[in-house]
Coordinates of C-alpha atoms in Angstrom, one line a residue:
Chain A
M125 CA -3.9 -32.5 10.0
F126 CA -1.2 -35.0 10.8
S127 CA -1.1 -36.3 7.2
L128 CA -0.9 -32.8 5.9
I129 CA 2.1 -32.1 8.0
R130 CA 3.6 -35.4 6.9
N131 CA 3.1 -34.4 3.3
E132 CA 4.9 -31.1 3.8
W133 CA 7.7 -32.9 5.7
V134 CA 8.1 -35.4 2.8
K135 CA 8.3 -32.5 0.3
I136 CA 11.1 -30.9 2.3
F137 CA 13.1 -34.1 2.6
K138 CA 12.7 -35.1 -1.0
R139 CA 14.8 -32.2 -2.0
S140 CA 18.6 -32.3 -2.0
G141 CA 18.9 -28.7 -0.7
T142 CA 17.7 -29.8 2.7
Y143 CA 20.5 -32.3 3.0
V144 CA 23.0 -29.7 2.0
M145 CA 21.8 -27.4 4.8
I146 CA 22.0 -30.1 7.4
G147 CA 25.4 -31.2 6.0
I148 CA 26.8 -27.6 6.3
L149 CA 25.6 -27.3 9.9
L150 CA 27.1 -30.6 11.0
F151 CA 30.3 -29.9 9.0
I152 CA 30.9 -26.6 10.7
V153 CA 30.5 -28.3 14.1
A154 CA 32.9 -31.1 13.1
V155 CA 35.5 -28.6 11.8
A156 CA 35.2 -26.5 14.9
G157 CA 35.6 -29.6 17.1
A158 CA 38.8 -30.6 15.3
F159 CA 40.2 -27.1 15.7
M160 CA 39.5 -27.0 19.4
K161 CA 41.1 -30.4 19.8
Y162 CA 44.2 -30.2 17.8
Q163 CA 45.1 -26.5 18.0
D164 CA 45.7 -25.4 21.5
V165 CA 44.0 -22.1 21.8
Q166 CA 46.1 -19.9 24.0
G167 CA 44.2 -17.5 26.1
S168 CA 45.4 -14.2 27.4
V169 CA 45.9 -15.9 30.7
P170 CA 48.9 -18.0 31.5
P171 CA 47.9 -21.7 31.7
N172 CA 49.5 -22.4 35.1
E173 CA 49.2 -21.4 38.6
Q174 CA 49.9 -17.8 37.7
W175 CA 46.4 -17.3 36.3
Q176 CA 45.3 -15.1 39.2
K177 CA 48.1 -12.7 38.4
G178 CA 47.1 -12.7 34.7
L179 CA 43.5 -11.9 35.5
Q180 CA 44.6 -9.1 37.8
M181 CA 46.7 -7.6 35.0
E182 CA 43.7 -7.7 32.7
I183 CA 41.6 -5.9 35.4
D184 CA 44.2 -3.2 35.9
S185 CA 44.5 -2.5 32.2
Y186 CA 40.7 -2.2 31.6
Q187 CA 40.4 0.0 34.7
K188 CA 43.1 2.3 33.5
E189 CA 41.3 2.5 30.1
L190 CA 38.0 3.4 31.9
E191 CA 39.6 6.0 34.0
N192 CA 41.5 7.7 31.2
S193 CA 38.8 7.8 28.6
G194 CA 35.7 6.7 30.4
D195 CA 33.5 9.5 29.2
M196 CA 34.5 9.2 25.6
L197 CA 33.8 5.5 25.3
P198 CA 30.5 4.4 23.9
E199 CA 28.1 3.0 26.4
D200 CA 28.2 -0.6 25.3
V201 CA 32.0 -0.7 25.2
K202 CA 32.2 0.6 28.7
E203 CA 29.7 -2.0 29.7
S204 CA 31.7 -4.8 28.2
Y205 CA 34.8 -3.6 30.1
E206 CA 32.9 -3.5 33.3
K207 CA 31.6 -7.0 32.7
I208 CA 35.2 -8.4 32.2
I209 CA 36.4 -6.7 35.3
A210 CA 33.5 -8.0 37.4
I211 CA 33.9 -11.6 36.1
N212 CA 37.6 -11.6 36.6
E213 CA 37.3 -10.3 40.2
Y214 CA 34.7 -13.0 40.9
R215 CA 37.1 -15.6 39.6
I216 CA 39.9 -14.5 41.8
E217 CA 37.7 -14.2 44.9
N218 CA 36.2 -17.7 44.4
N219 CA 39.2 -19.4 43.0
I220 CA 37.6 -20.4 39.7
S221 CA 40.3 -20.7 37.1
P222 CA 39.5 -19.7 33.5
N223 CA 41.7 -22.7 32.5
G224 CA 39.3 -25.3 33.7
D225 CA 39.0 -28.5 31.7
Y226 CA 37.4 -28.0 28.3
E227 CA 34.7 -30.7 28.2
A228 CA 31.5 -31.7 26.3
L229 CA 29.2 -29.1 27.9
S230 CA 31.6 -26.3 27.1
F231 CA 31.8 -27.5 23.5
I232 CA 28.0 -27.4 23.2
S233 CA 28.0 -24.0 24.7
D234 CA 30.6 -22.8 22.2
M235 CA 28.6 -24.4 19.3
S236 CA 25.4 -22.7 20.4
S237 CA 26.4 -19.7 18.3
L238 CA 25.5 -21.9 15.4
I239 CA 21.8 -21.6 16.5
D240 CA 21.8 -18.5 14.3
F241 CA 22.8 -20.7 11.4
A242 CA 20.0 -23.1 12.1
G243 CA 17.7 -20.0 12.1
L244 CA 19.0 -19.1 8.7
F245 CA 18.1 -22.5 7.3
M246 CA 14.7 -22.3 9.1
I247 CA 14.1 -19.0 7.3
I248 CA 15.0 -20.6 4.0
I249 CA 12.4 -23.3 4.5
A250 CA 9.8 -20.9 5.8
G251 CA 10.3 -18.5 2.9
G252 CA 10.0 -21.3 0.3
I253 CA 7.3 -23.5 1.7
V254 CA 4.4 -21.5 0.3
A255 CA 6.0 -19.5 -2.5
S256 CA 7.5 -22.6 -4.1
E257 CA 4.1 -24.1 -4.6
F258 CA 3.3 -21.0 -6.6
N259 CA 6.5 -21.2 -8.6
W260 CA 6.0 -24.9 -9.3
G261 CA 2.4 -24.4 -10.2
T262 CA 1.5 -27.1 -7.8
I263 CA -0.6 -24.7 -5.7
K264 CA -3.5 -25.4 -8.1
L265 CA -3.7 -29.1 -7.4
L266 CA -3.0 -28.5 -3.7
L267 CA -6.0 -26.2 -3.2
I268 CA -8.6 -28.3 -5.0
R269 CA -8.6 -30.9 -2.3
P270 CA -11.4 -31.1 0.3
I271 CA -9.3 -29.1 2.8
T272 CA -9.7 -25.5 3.6
R273 CA -6.9 -23.1 2.8
S274 CA -6.4 -22.2 6.5
K275 CA -5.7 -25.8 7.3
I276 CA -3.2 -26.1 4.5
L277 CA -1.4 -22.9 5.6
L278 CA -1.4 -24.0 9.2
S279 CA 0.1 -27.4 8.3
K280 CA 2.8 -25.6 6.5
Y281 CA 3.6 -23.3 9.4
I282 CA 3.7 -26.2 11.9
T283 CA 6.1 -28.0 9.5
V284 CA 8.4 -25.0 9.5
L285 CA 8.4 -25.0 13.3
L286 CA 9.1 -28.7 13.4
F287 CA 11.9 -28.3 10.9
G288 CA 13.5 -25.5 13.0
F289 CA 13.3 -27.5 16.2
S290 CA 14.7 -30.6 14.5
L291 CA 17.7 -28.5 13.4
L292 CA 18.3 -27.3 16.9
F293 CA 17.9 -30.8 18.3
L294 CA 20.4 -32.1 15.7
L295 CA 22.8 -29.3 16.5
F296 CA 22.6 -30.0 20.3
I297 CA 22.9 -33.8 20.0
F298 CA 25.7 -33.7 17.4
S299 CA 27.8 -31.2 19.3
G300 CA 27.1 -33.1 22.5
I301 CA 28.2 -36.4 21.0
L302 CA 31.2 -34.9 19.3
G303 CA 32.1 -33.1 22.5
L304 CA 31.9 -36.3 24.5
V305 CA 34.1 -38.1 22.0
L306 CA 36.7 -35.4 21.7
F307 CA 36.8 -33.9 25.1
G308 CA 35.0 -36.2 27.5
L309 CA 32.8 -35.3 30.3
G310 CA 34.8 -33.1 32.8
G311 CA 34.0 -31.6 36.1
S312 CA 31.0 -29.3 35.7
E313 CA 32.4 -25.8 35.6
P314 CA 29.8 -23.2 36.3
Y315 CA 28.8 -20.5 33.9
L316 CA 29.4 -17.0 35.1
L317 CA 26.5 -14.7 34.5
Y318 CA 26.8 -10.9 34.8
Q319 CA 23.8 -8.7 35.4
D320 CA 23.4 -5.2 36.9
G321 CA 27.0 -5.2 38.1
V322 CA 26.6 -8.5 39.9
V323 CA 28.2 -11.9 38.9
K324 CA 26.2 -15.0 39.5
E325 CA 27.1 -18.7 39.1
Q326 CA 24.8 -20.8 37.0
S327 CA 25.0 -24.5 36.1
M328 CA 26.2 -25.1 32.6
I329 CA 23.1 -27.2 31.7
L330 CA 20.7 -24.5 32.9
H331 CA 22.8 -22.0 30.8
L332 CA 22.5 -24.2 27.7
I333 CA 18.8 -24.6 28.1
N334 CA 18.5 -20.8 28.4
V335 CA 20.6 -20.2 25.3
Y336 CA 18.7 -22.7 23.2
S337 CA 15.2 -21.6 24.2
L338 CA 15.9 -17.8 24.0
S339 CA 17.6 -18.2 20.7
S340 CA 14.6 -20.2 19.4
I341 CA 12.4 -17.3 20.0
Q342 CA 14.4 -15.1 17.7
N343 CA 14.5 -17.9 15.1
I344 CA 10.7 -18.4 15.3
M345 CA 10.0 -14.7 14.9
L346 CA 12.2 -14.3 11.8
A347 CA 10.8 -17.5 10.3
T348 CA 7.3 -16.4 10.9
M349 CA 8.1 -13.1 9.2
A350 CA 9.6 -15.0 6.2
F351 CA 6.5 -17.3 6.2
M352 CA 4.2 -14.2 6.1
I353 CA 6.1 -12.6 3.2
S354 CA 6.2 -16.0 1.4
S355 CA 2.4 -16.4 1.6
A356 CA 1.5 -12.8 1.0
F357 CA 3.8 -12.0 -1.9
R358 CA 4.4 -15.5 -3.3
S359 CA 8.1 -14.7 -3.7
S360 CA 10.5 -17.0 -1.9
S361 CA 13.5 -14.9 -2.8
L362 CA 11.9 -11.7 -1.3
A363 CA 10.9 -13.7 1.8
I364 CA 14.3 -15.3 2.3
G365 CA 16.4 -12.3 1.3
L366 CA 14.6 -9.7 3.4
S367 CA 14.4 -11.9 6.5
I368 CA 18.1 -12.8 6.3
F369 CA 19.0 -9.2 5.8
L370 CA 17.0 -8.2 8.8
M371 CA 18.4 -11.1 10.8
F372 CA 21.9 -9.7 10.4
A373 CA 21.2 -6.0 10.1
G374 CA 17.9 -5.5 12.0
G375 CA 19.6 -5.3 15.4
Q376 CA 22.2 -2.8 14.1
I377 CA 19.6 -0.6 12.5
T378 CA 17.5 -0.6 15.6
H379 CA 20.5 0.3 17.7
L380 CA 21.1 3.3 15.4
I381 CA 17.5 4.4 15.6
A382 CA 17.5 3.8 19.4
M383 CA 20.4 6.4 19.8
K384 CA 18.1 9.1 18.6
Y385 CA 14.5 8.0 19.0
D386 CA 12.7 6.4 21.8
W387 CA 10.1 4.6 19.6
A388 CA 12.9 2.2 18.5
K389 CA 11.8 0.0 21.4
Y390 CA 8.6 -0.8 19.5
S391 CA 10.6 -2.3 16.6
L392 CA 10.7 -6.1 16.3
F393 CA 14.5 -6.3 16.6
A394 CA 14.7 -4.4 19.9
N395 CA 12.7 -7.2 21.4
T396 CA 13.8 -10.4 19.7
D397 CA 17.0 -10.7 21.9
L398 CA 15.6 -11.6 25.3
F399 CA 19.2 -12.2 26.6
Q400 CA 19.3 -8.5 27.4
Y401 CA 17.1 -9.2 30.4
F402 CA 19.2 -12.0 31.7
E403 CA 22.6 -10.8 30.9
G404 CA 23.6 -7.2 30.3
T405 CA 21.2 -4.3 30.1
P406 CA 18.2 -3.6 27.9
M407 CA 18.7 -1.7 24.7
L408 CA 16.5 1.2 25.8
P409 CA 15.5 2.4 29.3
G410 CA 12.0 1.5 30.2
M411 CA 12.1 -1.9 28.4
T412 CA 11.2 -4.9 30.6
L413 CA 10.9 -8.6 29.9
T414 CA 7.1 -8.3 30.0
F415 CA 7.2 -5.4 27.6
S416 CA 9.3 -7.4 25.1
V417 CA 7.1 -10.6 25.4
I418 CA 4.0 -8.6 24.7
M419 CA 5.7 -6.9 21.7
L420 CA 6.7 -10.3 20.4
I421 CA 3.2 -11.7 20.7
V422 CA 1.8 -8.6 19.0
Y423 CA 4.2 -9.0 16.1
F424 CA 3.6 -12.7 15.9
L425 CA -0.2 -12.2 15.7
I426 CA 0.2 -9.5 13.0
F427 CA 2.4 -11.7 10.9
Q428 CA 0.0 -14.6 11.2
I429 CA -3.1 -12.6 10.5
I430 CA -1.6 -11.0 7.4
A431 CA -0.5 -14.4 6.1
F432 CA -3.8 -16.1 6.7
I433 CA -6.0 -13.4 5.4
I434 CA -4.1 -12.9 2.2
F435 CA -3.7 -16.6 1.6
K436 CA -7.4 -17.2 2.1
K437 CA -8.6 -14.4 -0.1
R438 CA -6.1 -14.8 -2.9
D439 CA -7.3 -15.6 -6.5
I440 CA -5.1 -18.4 -7.9
A441 CA -4.7 -17.3 -11.5
G442 CA -2.0 -17.6 -14.1
Chain B
M1313 CA -30.6 -37.6 -15.4
K1314 CA -29.8 -35.2 -12.6
A1315 CA -27.8 -32.1 -12.7
V1316 CA -24.5 -32.5 -10.9
V1317 CA -23.0 -29.1 -11.4
K1318 CA -25.1 -26.0 -11.3
I1319 CA -23.7 -22.7 -12.3
E1320 CA -26.1 -20.0 -11.2
N1321 CA -25.8 -16.5 -12.5
V1322 CA -22.1 -16.3 -11.9
T1323 CA -20.3 -13.1 -12.4
K1324 CA -16.6 -12.4 -11.9
I1325 CA -15.3 -8.8 -11.6
I1326 CA -11.6 -8.2 -11.6
K1327 CA -10.5 -4.6 -11.3
K1328 CA -13.9 -3.3 -12.2
R1329 CA -14.0 -5.3 -15.4
K1330 CA -16.6 -8.0 -15.9
I1331 CA -14.6 -11.0 -16.9
I1332 CA -17.6 -13.3 -16.6
D1333 CA -21.0 -11.9 -17.0
S1334 CA -24.0 -13.8 -15.3
L1335 CA -23.2 -17.2 -16.6
S1336 CA -25.6 -20.0 -16.0
F1337 CA -25.6 -23.7 -17.0
E1338 CA -25.9 -27.2 -15.7
V1339 CA -24.0 -30.3 -16.3
M1340 CA -25.7 -33.7 -16.0
E1341 CA -24.6 -37.0 -14.7
G1342 CA -22.8 -39.1 -17.3
E1343 CA -22.5 -36.2 -19.7
V1344 CA -19.5 -34.7 -21.4
F1345 CA -19.9 -31.0 -21.5
G1346 CA -17.7 -29.0 -23.7
F1347 CA -16.8 -25.5 -22.8
L1348 CA -15.8 -23.7 -26.0
G1349 CA -14.6 -20.3 -26.8
P1350 CA -11.8 -18.2 -28.3
N1351 CA -8.7 -17.5 -26.1
G1352 CA -9.5 -15.1 -23.4
A1353 CA -13.2 -15.7 -23.4
G1354 CA -13.3 -16.7 -19.8
K1355 CA -13.1 -20.5 -20.0
T1356 CA -10.3 -20.9 -17.5
T1357 CA -11.7 -18.3 -15.2
T1358 CA -15.0 -20.1 -15.0
I1359 CA -13.3 -23.4 -14.4
R1360 CA -11.2 -21.9 -11.6
M1361 CA -14.3 -20.6 -10.0
I1362 CA -15.9 -24.0 -10.1
V1363 CA -13.0 -25.6 -8.3
G1364 CA -12.7 -22.7 -5.8
L1365 CA -9.3 -21.4 -7.0
I1366 CA -10.7 -17.9 -7.5
G1367 CA -13.6 -16.2 -5.8
I1368 CA -17.0 -15.6 -7.2
S1369 CA -18.2 -11.9 -7.3
E1370 CA -21.9 -12.7 -7.7
G1371 CA -24.0 -15.8 -8.1
D1372 CA -23.1 -19.3 -6.9
I1373 CA -21.8 -22.6 -8.0
K1374 CA -23.2 -25.8 -6.6
I1375 CA -21.8 -29.3 -6.8
L1376 CA -24.3 -32.0 -5.8
G1377 CA -26.2 -29.3 -3.9
N1378 CA -23.1 -27.9 -2.0
S1379 CA -22.0 -24.4 -2.6
V1380 CA -18.3 -24.0 -3.4
Q1381 CA -18.4 -20.7 -1.5
T1382 CA -20.0 -21.7 1.8
N1383 CA -19.4 -25.4 1.9
F1384 CA -16.1 -25.8 0.1
E1385 CA -14.9 -29.0 1.6
K1386 CA -18.2 -30.9 0.9
A1387 CA -18.5 -29.5 -2.6
I1388 CA -15.0 -30.1 -3.7
Q1389 CA -14.7 -33.7 -2.4
H1390 CA -16.7 -34.8 -5.4
V1391 CA -14.5 -33.0 -7.9
G1392 CA -11.3 -34.1 -9.7
A1393 CA -9.7 -31.5 -11.9
I1394 CA -6.8 -30.6 -14.0
V1395 CA -6.5 -26.8 -14.3
E1396 CA -4.2 -26.0 -17.2
N1397 CA -1.1 -28.1 -17.2
P1398 CA -1.0 -30.7 -14.5
E1399 CA 2.0 -29.4 -12.5
M1400 CA 3.5 -32.1 -10.3
Y1401 CA 6.4 -32.1 -7.8
K1402 CA 9.2 -32.9 -10.2
F1403 CA 11.6 -34.0 -7.5
M1404 CA 9.3 -36.8 -6.5
S1405 CA 8.2 -40.0 -8.3
G1406 CA 4.8 -40.3 -9.9
Y1407 CA 3.8 -42.6 -7.2
Q1408 CA 4.9 -40.3 -4.4
N1409 CA 3.0 -37.5 -6.1
L1410 CA -0.2 -39.6 -6.1
L1411 CA 0.4 -40.6 -2.5
H1412 CA 0.7 -37.0 -1.6
Y1413 CA -2.7 -36.1 -3.1
A1414 CA -4.2 -39.4 -1.8
K1415 CA -3.5 -38.4 1.8
M1416 CA -5.5 -35.2 1.3
S1417 CA -8.7 -37.0 0.6
E1418 CA -10.2 -39.6 2.8
G1419 CA -10.1 -43.4 2.4
I1420 CA -7.8 -43.8 -0.6
T1421 CA -5.9 -47.1 -0.3
K1422 CA -2.6 -48.0 -1.9
E1423 CA -4.5 -50.6 -4.0
K1424 CA -6.8 -47.8 -5.3
I1425 CA -3.7 -45.8 -6.3
M1426 CA -2.2 -48.7 -8.2
E1427 CA -5.6 -49.4 -9.8
T1428 CA -5.8 -45.8 -11.0
V1429 CA -2.2 -45.9 -12.3
E1430 CA -3.1 -49.0 -14.3
F1431 CA -6.2 -47.3 -15.7
V1432 CA -4.2 -44.5 -17.1
G1433 CA -1.4 -46.9 -18.3
L1434 CA 1.5 -45.6 -16.2
T1435 CA 2.3 -48.7 -14.3
E1436 CA 5.8 -49.2 -15.7
R1437 CA 7.1 -45.7 -15.0
I1438 CA 5.2 -44.8 -11.9
H1439 CA 8.3 -45.1 -9.6
D1440 CA 10.4 -42.8 -11.8
K1441 CA 10.9 -39.1 -11.0
V1442 CA 8.3 -36.9 -12.6
K1443 CA 11.1 -34.7 -14.2
T1444 CA 11.9 -37.7 -16.5
Y1445 CA 8.3 -37.9 -17.8
S1446 CA 7.2 -36.8 -21.2
L1447 CA 4.3 -34.3 -21.5
G1448 CA 1.9 -37.2 -22.4
M1449 CA 3.0 -39.1 -19.3
R1450 CA 2.5 -36.0 -17.1
Q1451 CA -1.0 -35.6 -18.5
R1452 CA -1.7 -39.2 -17.6
L1453 CA -0.4 -38.7 -14.1
G1454 CA -2.6 -35.6 -13.9
L1455 CA -5.6 -37.7 -14.9
A1456 CA -4.7 -40.3 -12.3
Q1457 CA -4.4 -37.6 -9.7
C1458 CA -8.0 -36.5 -10.3
L1459 CA -9.5 -40.0 -10.4
L1460 CA -8.0 -41.2 -7.1
H1461 CA -11.1 -40.4 -5.0
D1462 CA -13.7 -41.6 -7.6
P1463 CA -15.1 -38.1 -8.2
K1464 CA -18.6 -37.4 -9.5
V1465 CA -17.4 -34.5 -11.5
L1466 CA -14.3 -34.4 -13.6
I1467 CA -13.0 -31.0 -14.8
L1468 CA -10.3 -30.9 -17.5
D1469 CA -9.0 -27.5 -18.6
E1470 CA -7.5 -27.8 -22.1
P1471 CA -6.6 -31.4 -21.6
T1472 CA -5.2 -32.0 -25.0
N1473 CA -2.9 -28.9 -25.1
G1474 CA 0.5 -29.9 -26.4
L1475 CA -0.3 -33.5 -26.9
D1476 CA 0.5 -35.5 -30.0
P1477 CA -2.4 -37.1 -31.9
A1478 CA -2.0 -40.4 -30.1
G1479 CA -2.1 -38.7 -26.7
I1480 CA -5.1 -36.7 -27.7
R1481 CA -6.9 -39.8 -28.7
E1482 CA -6.1 -41.5 -25.5
I1483 CA -7.5 -38.6 -23.4
R1484 CA -10.6 -38.6 -25.5
D1485 CA -11.1 -42.3 -25.0
H1486 CA -10.6 -42.0 -21.3
V1487 CA -13.1 -39.2 -21.0
R1488 CA -15.8 -41.0 -22.9
K1489 CA -15.2 -44.1 -21.0
L1490 CA -15.4 -42.3 -17.6
A1491 CA -18.7 -40.6 -18.5
R1492 CA -20.3 -43.8 -19.9
E1493 CA -19.1 -46.4 -17.5
R1494 CA -18.7 -44.5 -14.2
G1495 CA -21.4 -41.9 -14.9
M1496 CA -19.2 -39.0 -14.2
A1497 CA -20.2 -35.5 -15.3
V1498 CA -17.2 -34.2 -17.3
I1499 CA -16.5 -30.6 -18.1
V1500 CA -13.9 -30.1 -20.8
S1501 CA -12.7 -26.8 -22.0
S1502 CA -11.0 -26.2 -25.3
H1503 CA -10.6 -23.9 -28.2
L1504 CA -10.2 -26.8 -30.6
L1505 CA -13.5 -27.4 -32.3
S1506 CA -12.9 -30.7 -33.9
E1507 CA -11.7 -32.0 -30.6
M1508 CA -14.9 -31.0 -28.8
E1509 CA -17.0 -32.5 -31.6
M1510 CA -15.5 -35.9 -31.0
M1511 CA -15.5 -35.8 -27.2
C1512 CA -18.6 -34.0 -26.0
D1513 CA -22.4 -34.5 -25.8
R1514 CA -23.2 -30.8 -25.4
V1515 CA -21.2 -27.8 -26.0
G1516 CA -21.5 -24.3 -24.4
I1517 CA -20.0 -21.5 -26.4
I1518 CA -18.7 -18.6 -24.4
Q1519 CA -17.5 -15.3 -25.8
K1520 CA -16.3 -12.3 -23.8
G1521 CA -17.5 -13.8 -20.6
K1522 CA -21.0 -14.4 -21.8
L1523 CA -22.6 -17.8 -22.6
I1524 CA -23.9 -17.4 -26.1
T1525 CA -25.5 -20.8 -26.7
I1526 CA -25.6 -24.4 -25.6
Q1527 CA -25.9 -27.0 -28.4
S1528 CA -26.0 -30.7 -28.7
V1529 CA -23.2 -31.9 -30.8
H1530 CA -25.0 -34.5 -32.7
E1531 CA -28.1 -32.4 -33.2
Q1532 CA -30.5 -33.6 -35.7
V1533 CA -31.7 -30.8 -38.0
E1534 CA -35.3 -30.3 -37.2
G1535 CA -37.8 -32.7 -38.7
G1536 CA -35.2 -35.1 -40.1
A1537 CA -34.5 -32.7 -43.0
K1538 CA -30.9 -32.5 -44.2
E1539 CA -28.9 -30.2 -46.3
Y1540 CA -27.9 -31.3 -49.8
E1541 CA -25.6 -30.0 -52.5
I1542 CA -26.4 -31.0 -56.0
D1543 CA -24.3 -30.2 -59.1
V1544 CA -26.4 -30.0 -62.3
D1545 CA -25.9 -28.4 -65.7
H1546 CA -29.1 -26.3 -65.5
P1547 CA -29.5 -25.2 -61.9
T1548 CA -32.3 -22.7 -62.4
E1549 CA -34.5 -25.2 -64.1
A1550 CA -33.6 -27.8 -61.4
M1551 CA -34.8 -25.3 -58.8
F1552 CA -38.2 -24.9 -60.5
A1553 CA -38.6 -28.6 -60.3
V1554 CA -37.9 -28.4 -56.5
N1555 CA -40.4 -25.6 -56.1
R1556 CA -43.0 -27.7 -57.9
L1557 CA -42.4 -30.9 -55.9
I1558 CA -41.6 -29.7 -52.4
P1559 CA -42.7 -26.1 -52.2
Q1560 CA -42.4 -25.9 -48.4
Q1561 CA -38.6 -26.2 -48.7
Q1562 CA -36.3 -23.5 -50.0
A1563 CA -33.6 -24.0 -52.6
E1564 CA -30.8 -21.7 -53.6
V1565 CA -28.5 -21.6 -56.6
K1566 CA -24.8 -21.0 -56.3
G1567 CA -23.0 -21.3 -59.7
N1568 CA -23.8 -24.7 -61.0
T1569 CA -24.7 -26.0 -57.5
L1570 CA -28.1 -26.2 -56.1
M1571 CA -28.3 -26.1 -52.3
L1572 CA -31.4 -27.3 -50.7
R1573 CA -32.9 -28.8 -47.6
A1574 CA -35.1 -31.9 -48.0
Q1575 CA -36.3 -35.1 -46.5
K1576 CA -34.3 -38.1 -47.5
E1577 CA -37.4 -39.6 -49.4
D1578 CA -37.7 -36.5 -51.5
I1579 CA -34.4 -37.0 -53.2
P1580 CA -35.3 -40.0 -55.5
L1581 CA -38.5 -38.1 -56.5
L1582 CA -36.4 -35.0 -57.4
V1583 CA -34.0 -37.1 -59.4
K1584 CA -36.7 -38.7 -61.4
E1585 CA -38.2 -35.3 -62.1
W1586 CA -34.8 -33.9 -63.2
V1587 CA -34.1 -36.8 -65.5
H1588 CA -37.5 -36.4 -67.0
D1589 CA -36.8 -32.7 -67.6
G1590 CA -33.5 -33.7 -69.3
I1591 CA -31.2 -32.1 -66.6
N1592 CA -27.8 -33.8 -66.1
I1593 CA -26.9 -34.6 -62.5
Y1594 CA -23.2 -34.8 -61.7
R1595 CA -23.1 -35.0 -57.9
I1596 CA -25.5 -35.3 -55.0
Q1597 CA -24.0 -34.8 -51.5
E1598 CA -25.5 -34.6 -48.1
T1599 CA -23.8 -31.9 -46.1
T1600 CA -23.8 -31.9 -42.3
K1601 CA -23.0 -28.7 -40.6
T1602 CA -19.9 -29.2 -38.5
L1603 CA -19.6 -27.7 -35.1
E1604 CA -17.1 -25.4 -36.6
D1605 CA -19.7 -23.9 -39.0
R1606 CA -22.1 -23.5 -36.1
F1607 CA -19.4 -22.0 -33.9
L1608 CA -18.4 -19.5 -36.6
E1609 CA -22.0 -18.8 -37.3
V1610 CA -22.8 -18.0 -33.7
T1611 CA -19.6 -16.0 -33.0
T1612 CA -19.9 -13.9 -36.2
L1613 CA -23.6 -13.2 -35.6
Q1614 CA -22.5 -12.0 -32.2
K1615 CA -19.9 -9.7 -33.7
E1616 CA -22.4 -8.3 -36.2
A1617 CA -24.8 -7.6 -33.4
E1618 CA -22.4 -5.3 -31.6

């Protein structure tokens, strides 16, 4: 099995496209780092001792907005206002300035939005890893080895996961090193977490671990879907295109459905975002963390079963 | 000699159509078996079933006693194959391609890889990317790929497709050598008759998914009798002489040519008789039936029967 995975790994890294993907990811981090460093980003809050006054003004204006047109505002906008108010109040009470030193951990935290980007590249690999063998015609020589088709497919899937994790690892390490070099290691500022109207402090490192692990779940689910389409339909463009489209639009579409129908909670995209249980509120009432985890496992198994059954039974002709 | 590959009553049905209809044959150790048929007869389908690329609807295929359906890993480990064009990873070098396949079988050393590369004559270019290879070189790499694990069965689907005469000859020499020296059972498919005639020991002719006949290529016509064509000025009289001397054999007249089947020793007797009768002889020629004649004979017979 190990040599099969190594084979797949070699095939990924013998292609220049892979290096382009990694290059893009690192380039964006570098550019973002340079911007943060050399262009002082002015917040809405004065950068001096007056910050408490600034925050209070922000609270007042949002509260006014809520009072005036609270009923007309959509639920999620209202919620985001309440979140800002709560966090600002917490800062004033506990004397935590929003103008704390910007340091390596904050940079990693800011760069964690690029996990989606890593997910995108993971989908590209997952969508191509089986379908390309068909396009190249190499599938014929691959399947006439003394190895069952299930083992070959499994080795490809494990390679996709390894590739995804490597990208995340690279993103974490690179933004960490760059953050250290550019901003240094400052005092550890806590991350403020808002849930059910309550603000909690969380250490930055714990927050980063949360972000990386929860985002990986979404990446894995979408990559598994791309992998399934790739092995079932032998088309990498369909696999990649559809998965990326759903990656960006799936959540929105589910939101729209959720406004009218309750069954939206059974859709994959209502459940991929597990942050909803740690910060903010679930998309639909009645959804719990357990529910989402079960749904994700069910979807995962469905994708895998489809991929394996079709790949095993397929006649390799033409 | 023992049968290495056994095809037992194999049928393939795709979308309710019988592509292959209860096919049975065996291939022996050290033998080159040609699989001959017009395009679309089912050659490639059969080969794909032997190597497990497509499923078998009915019947079974056994390689050294192992079924490719129930014991795939055991059965296929003795098989090296090229199915249609040998498609390789173009972005890797020839050597990296071989290394890739070597890792998928057990116990193939780097020395073994280089030895195989040398056997197919690719040593100089083996570290170049496959996309820079000519078709002939790709074919050689394909051959190297299926020889890495010293298979007992070699399967080559249309191995000479698109090759120039030198390339064709090379493949042919390799195939004969592997069967003779290493005792491999080789299955070669082709629609090129002359090609098969030079390469194979036995040829199975397939048409519309059915095996019509299996023939030895260098078949001696029964009893050592051969066909002769003889040009004379009075063919009818010459035929009477034949009927007198060897009444058991039949002769036929076509224009000024007498066609007959006879033992070699009969010919001088006939000549003396004709000279005695005052018949002028212009040409005596032994004609061997080529595989092509036999192929056309068999396939047209088949058509007439329908």
